[in-house]
Short mmCIF file of C-alpha atoms in Angstrom, two decimals:
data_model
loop_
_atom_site.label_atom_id
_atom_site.label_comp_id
_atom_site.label_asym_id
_atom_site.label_seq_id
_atom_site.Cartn_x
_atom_site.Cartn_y
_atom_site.Cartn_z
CA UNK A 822 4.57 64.40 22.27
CA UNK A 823 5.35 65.07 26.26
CA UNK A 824 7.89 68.03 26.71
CA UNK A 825 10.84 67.66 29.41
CA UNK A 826 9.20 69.88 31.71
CA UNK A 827 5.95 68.11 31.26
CA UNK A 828 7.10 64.39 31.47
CA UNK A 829 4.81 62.58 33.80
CA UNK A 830 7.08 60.77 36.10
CA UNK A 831 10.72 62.22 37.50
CA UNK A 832 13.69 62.69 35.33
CA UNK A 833 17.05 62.09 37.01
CA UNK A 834 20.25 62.71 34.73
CA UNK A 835 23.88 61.24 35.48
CA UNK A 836 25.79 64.76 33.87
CA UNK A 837 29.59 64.11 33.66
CA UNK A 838 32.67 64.34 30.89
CA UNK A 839 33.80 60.58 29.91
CA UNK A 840 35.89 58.90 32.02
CA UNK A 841 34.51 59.87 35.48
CA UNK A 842 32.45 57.26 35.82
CA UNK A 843 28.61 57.36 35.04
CA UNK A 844 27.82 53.67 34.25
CA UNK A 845 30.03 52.42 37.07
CA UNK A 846 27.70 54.54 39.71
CA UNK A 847 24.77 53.47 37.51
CA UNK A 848 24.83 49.74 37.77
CA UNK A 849 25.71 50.24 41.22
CA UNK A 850 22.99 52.19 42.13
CA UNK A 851 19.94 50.33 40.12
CA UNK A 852 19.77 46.83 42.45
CA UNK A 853 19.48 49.56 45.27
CA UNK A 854 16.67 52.01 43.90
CA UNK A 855 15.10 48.43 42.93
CA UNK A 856 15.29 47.00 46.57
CA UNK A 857 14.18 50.51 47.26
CA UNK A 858 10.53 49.30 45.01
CA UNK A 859 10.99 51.66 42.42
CA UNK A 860 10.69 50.76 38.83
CA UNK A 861 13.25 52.37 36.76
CA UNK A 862 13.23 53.29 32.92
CA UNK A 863 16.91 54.19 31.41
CA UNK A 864 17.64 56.14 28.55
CA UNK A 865 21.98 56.16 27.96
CA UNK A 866 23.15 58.15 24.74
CA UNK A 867 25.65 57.07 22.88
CA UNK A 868 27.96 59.00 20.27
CA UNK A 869 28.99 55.62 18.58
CA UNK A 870 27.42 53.93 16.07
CA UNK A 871 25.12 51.10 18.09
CA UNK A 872 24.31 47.47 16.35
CA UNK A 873 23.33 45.52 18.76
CA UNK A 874 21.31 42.70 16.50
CA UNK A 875 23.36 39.91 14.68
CA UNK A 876 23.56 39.75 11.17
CA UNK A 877 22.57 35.95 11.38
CA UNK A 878 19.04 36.27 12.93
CA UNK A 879 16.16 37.34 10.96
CA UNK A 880 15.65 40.63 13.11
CA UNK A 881 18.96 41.75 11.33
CA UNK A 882 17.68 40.80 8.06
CA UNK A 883 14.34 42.54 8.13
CA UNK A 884 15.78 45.38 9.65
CA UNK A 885 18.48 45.92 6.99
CA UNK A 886 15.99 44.85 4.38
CA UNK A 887 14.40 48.25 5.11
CA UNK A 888 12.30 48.03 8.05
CA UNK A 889 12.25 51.98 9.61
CA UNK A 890 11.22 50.06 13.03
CA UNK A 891 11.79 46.70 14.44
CA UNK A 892 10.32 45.30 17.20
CA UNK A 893 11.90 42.27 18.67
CA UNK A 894 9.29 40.85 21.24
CA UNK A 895 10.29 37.71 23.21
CA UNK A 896 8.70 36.21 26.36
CA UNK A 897 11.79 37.57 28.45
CA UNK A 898 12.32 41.22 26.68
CA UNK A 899 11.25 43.48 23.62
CA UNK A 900 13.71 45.82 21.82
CA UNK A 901 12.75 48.10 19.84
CA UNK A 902 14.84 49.32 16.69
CA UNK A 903 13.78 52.71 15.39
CA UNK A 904 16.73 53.26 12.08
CA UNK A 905 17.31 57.05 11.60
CA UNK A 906 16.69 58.72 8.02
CA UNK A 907 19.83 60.89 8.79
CA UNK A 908 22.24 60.46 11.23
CA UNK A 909 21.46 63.44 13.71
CA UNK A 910 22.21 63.91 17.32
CA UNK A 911 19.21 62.30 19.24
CA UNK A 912 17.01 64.22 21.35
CA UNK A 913 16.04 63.26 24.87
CA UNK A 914 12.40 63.80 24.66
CA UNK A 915 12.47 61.70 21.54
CA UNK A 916 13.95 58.59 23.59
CA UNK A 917 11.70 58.95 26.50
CA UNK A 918 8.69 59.33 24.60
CA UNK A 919 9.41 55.18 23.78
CA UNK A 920 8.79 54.44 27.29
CA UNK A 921 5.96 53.03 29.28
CA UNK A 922 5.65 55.37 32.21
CA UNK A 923 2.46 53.84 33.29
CA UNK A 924 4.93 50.97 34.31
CA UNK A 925 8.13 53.14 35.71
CA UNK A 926 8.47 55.22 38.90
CA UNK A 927 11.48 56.89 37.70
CA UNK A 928 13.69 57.19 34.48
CA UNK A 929 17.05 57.66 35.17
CA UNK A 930 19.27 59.07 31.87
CA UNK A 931 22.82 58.88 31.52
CA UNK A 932 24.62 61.67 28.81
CA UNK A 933 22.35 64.34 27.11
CA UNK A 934 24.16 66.59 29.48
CA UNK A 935 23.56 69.00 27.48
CA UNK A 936 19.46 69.47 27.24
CA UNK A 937 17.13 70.82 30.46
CA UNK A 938 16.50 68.83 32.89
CA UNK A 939 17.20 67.53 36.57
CA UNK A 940 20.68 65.65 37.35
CA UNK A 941 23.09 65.22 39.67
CA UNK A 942 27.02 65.79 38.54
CA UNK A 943 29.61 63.19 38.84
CA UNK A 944 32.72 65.35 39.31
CA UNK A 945 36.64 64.18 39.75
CA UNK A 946 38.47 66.78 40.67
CA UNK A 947 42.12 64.26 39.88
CA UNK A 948 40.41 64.35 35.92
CA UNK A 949 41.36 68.44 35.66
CA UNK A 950 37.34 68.96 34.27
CA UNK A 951 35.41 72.12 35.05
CA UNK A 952 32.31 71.52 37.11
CA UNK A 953 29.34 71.54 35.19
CA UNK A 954 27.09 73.15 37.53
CA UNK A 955 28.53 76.80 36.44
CA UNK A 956 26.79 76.48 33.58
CA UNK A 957 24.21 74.32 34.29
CA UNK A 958 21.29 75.49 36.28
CA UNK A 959 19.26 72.07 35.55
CA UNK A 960 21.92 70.43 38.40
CA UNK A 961 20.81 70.06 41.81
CA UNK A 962 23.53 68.01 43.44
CA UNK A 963 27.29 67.41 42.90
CA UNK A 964 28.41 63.92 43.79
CA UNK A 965 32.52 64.44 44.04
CA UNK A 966 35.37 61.90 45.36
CA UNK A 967 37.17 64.88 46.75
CA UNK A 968 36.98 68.48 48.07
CA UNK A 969 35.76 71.36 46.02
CA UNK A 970 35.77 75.12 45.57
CA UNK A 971 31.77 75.45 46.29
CA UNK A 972 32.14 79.55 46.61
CA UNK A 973 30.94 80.41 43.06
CA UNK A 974 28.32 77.51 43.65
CA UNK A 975 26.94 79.24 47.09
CA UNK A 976 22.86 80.44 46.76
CA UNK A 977 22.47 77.59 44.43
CA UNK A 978 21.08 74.97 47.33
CA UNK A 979 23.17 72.52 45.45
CA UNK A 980 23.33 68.85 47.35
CA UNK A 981 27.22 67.70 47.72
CA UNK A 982 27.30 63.79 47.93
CA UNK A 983 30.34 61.47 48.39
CA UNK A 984 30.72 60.12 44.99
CA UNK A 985 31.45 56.45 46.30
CA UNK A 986 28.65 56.32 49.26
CA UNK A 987 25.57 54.50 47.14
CA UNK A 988 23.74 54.45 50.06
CA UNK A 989 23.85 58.83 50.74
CA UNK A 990 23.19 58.67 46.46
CA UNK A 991 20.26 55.72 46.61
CA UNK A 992 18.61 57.84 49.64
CA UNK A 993 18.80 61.14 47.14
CA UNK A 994 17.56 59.72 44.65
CA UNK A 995 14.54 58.23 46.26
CA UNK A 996 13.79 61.30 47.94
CA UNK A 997 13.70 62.78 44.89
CA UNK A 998 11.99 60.41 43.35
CA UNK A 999 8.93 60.69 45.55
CA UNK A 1000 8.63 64.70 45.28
#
């Protein structure tokens, strides 16, 4: 099993409360890294419950028969369906380690803002959050929609980003993609 630090190909998180806008700025920002030619693995966590097979297909059955893992291959897509023993709080390394990295360039990760590793912080001042990059020393950039206090932030090198210019965001990304 790869560790975070060791992963073999960059790790870009999206680190933000709910509400400011992660998957928005994701979907946006995936045709561009694409045009861009890089291949992109996602990992998104989830605190619901997530079902996303239909009880009248056999995948359902077999799976709720008591297959631990499903695999769902098609000539357009596979899916994979690993079933927990006990509902516990995934781990990141966990989800990457399902990944083919010998066919991505970059996996970008949305949530898990909480483990160590690279991300950028979507921040909305109007939303009355703290920024996250006072605790978290795993941020390198802030993407905001409006001015900030940066003062307790100087010596940190942090990147500041306009949170709706994809283009100033796609550029990062690659860059950092290609360290």
């Amino acid at each position: 099993m790869t560790s975070l630090e060791h992963f073999p190909i960059p790790l870009l998180g999206f680190a933000a409360f709910s509400g400011t806008g992660k998957t928005t700025l994701i979907t946006q920002l995936l045709p561009k890294l694409t045009e861009r030619g890089l291949r992109i693995g996602m990992v998104k966590h989830s605190h619901h419950d997530i079902d996303m097979d239909n009880p009248k297909k056999d995948s359902y059955k077999l799976r709720k028969a008591g297959a631990c893992q499903m695999v769902l291959a098609s000539p357009h897509r596979t899916i994979l369906f690993a079933e927990q023993d006990e509902p516990e709080e995934p781990k990141l390394i966990t989800q990457l380690n399902w990944l083919n990295t010998n066919e991505l360039d970059l996996v970008l990760v949305e949530g898990f803002r909480h483990e160590a590793f690279t991300k950028i912080e979507l921040h909305r001042p109007s939303l009355g959050k703290p920024i996250l990059a006072k605790e978290d020393e795993h941020i390198i950039a802030i993407a905001t929609d409006a001015a900030i206090d940066k003062t307790y932030l100087l010596g940190r090198g942090l990147t500041y980003l306009e949170l709706n210019d994809i283009n100033a965001i796609t550029d990062f990304i690659v860059h950092y993609s290609q360290q």
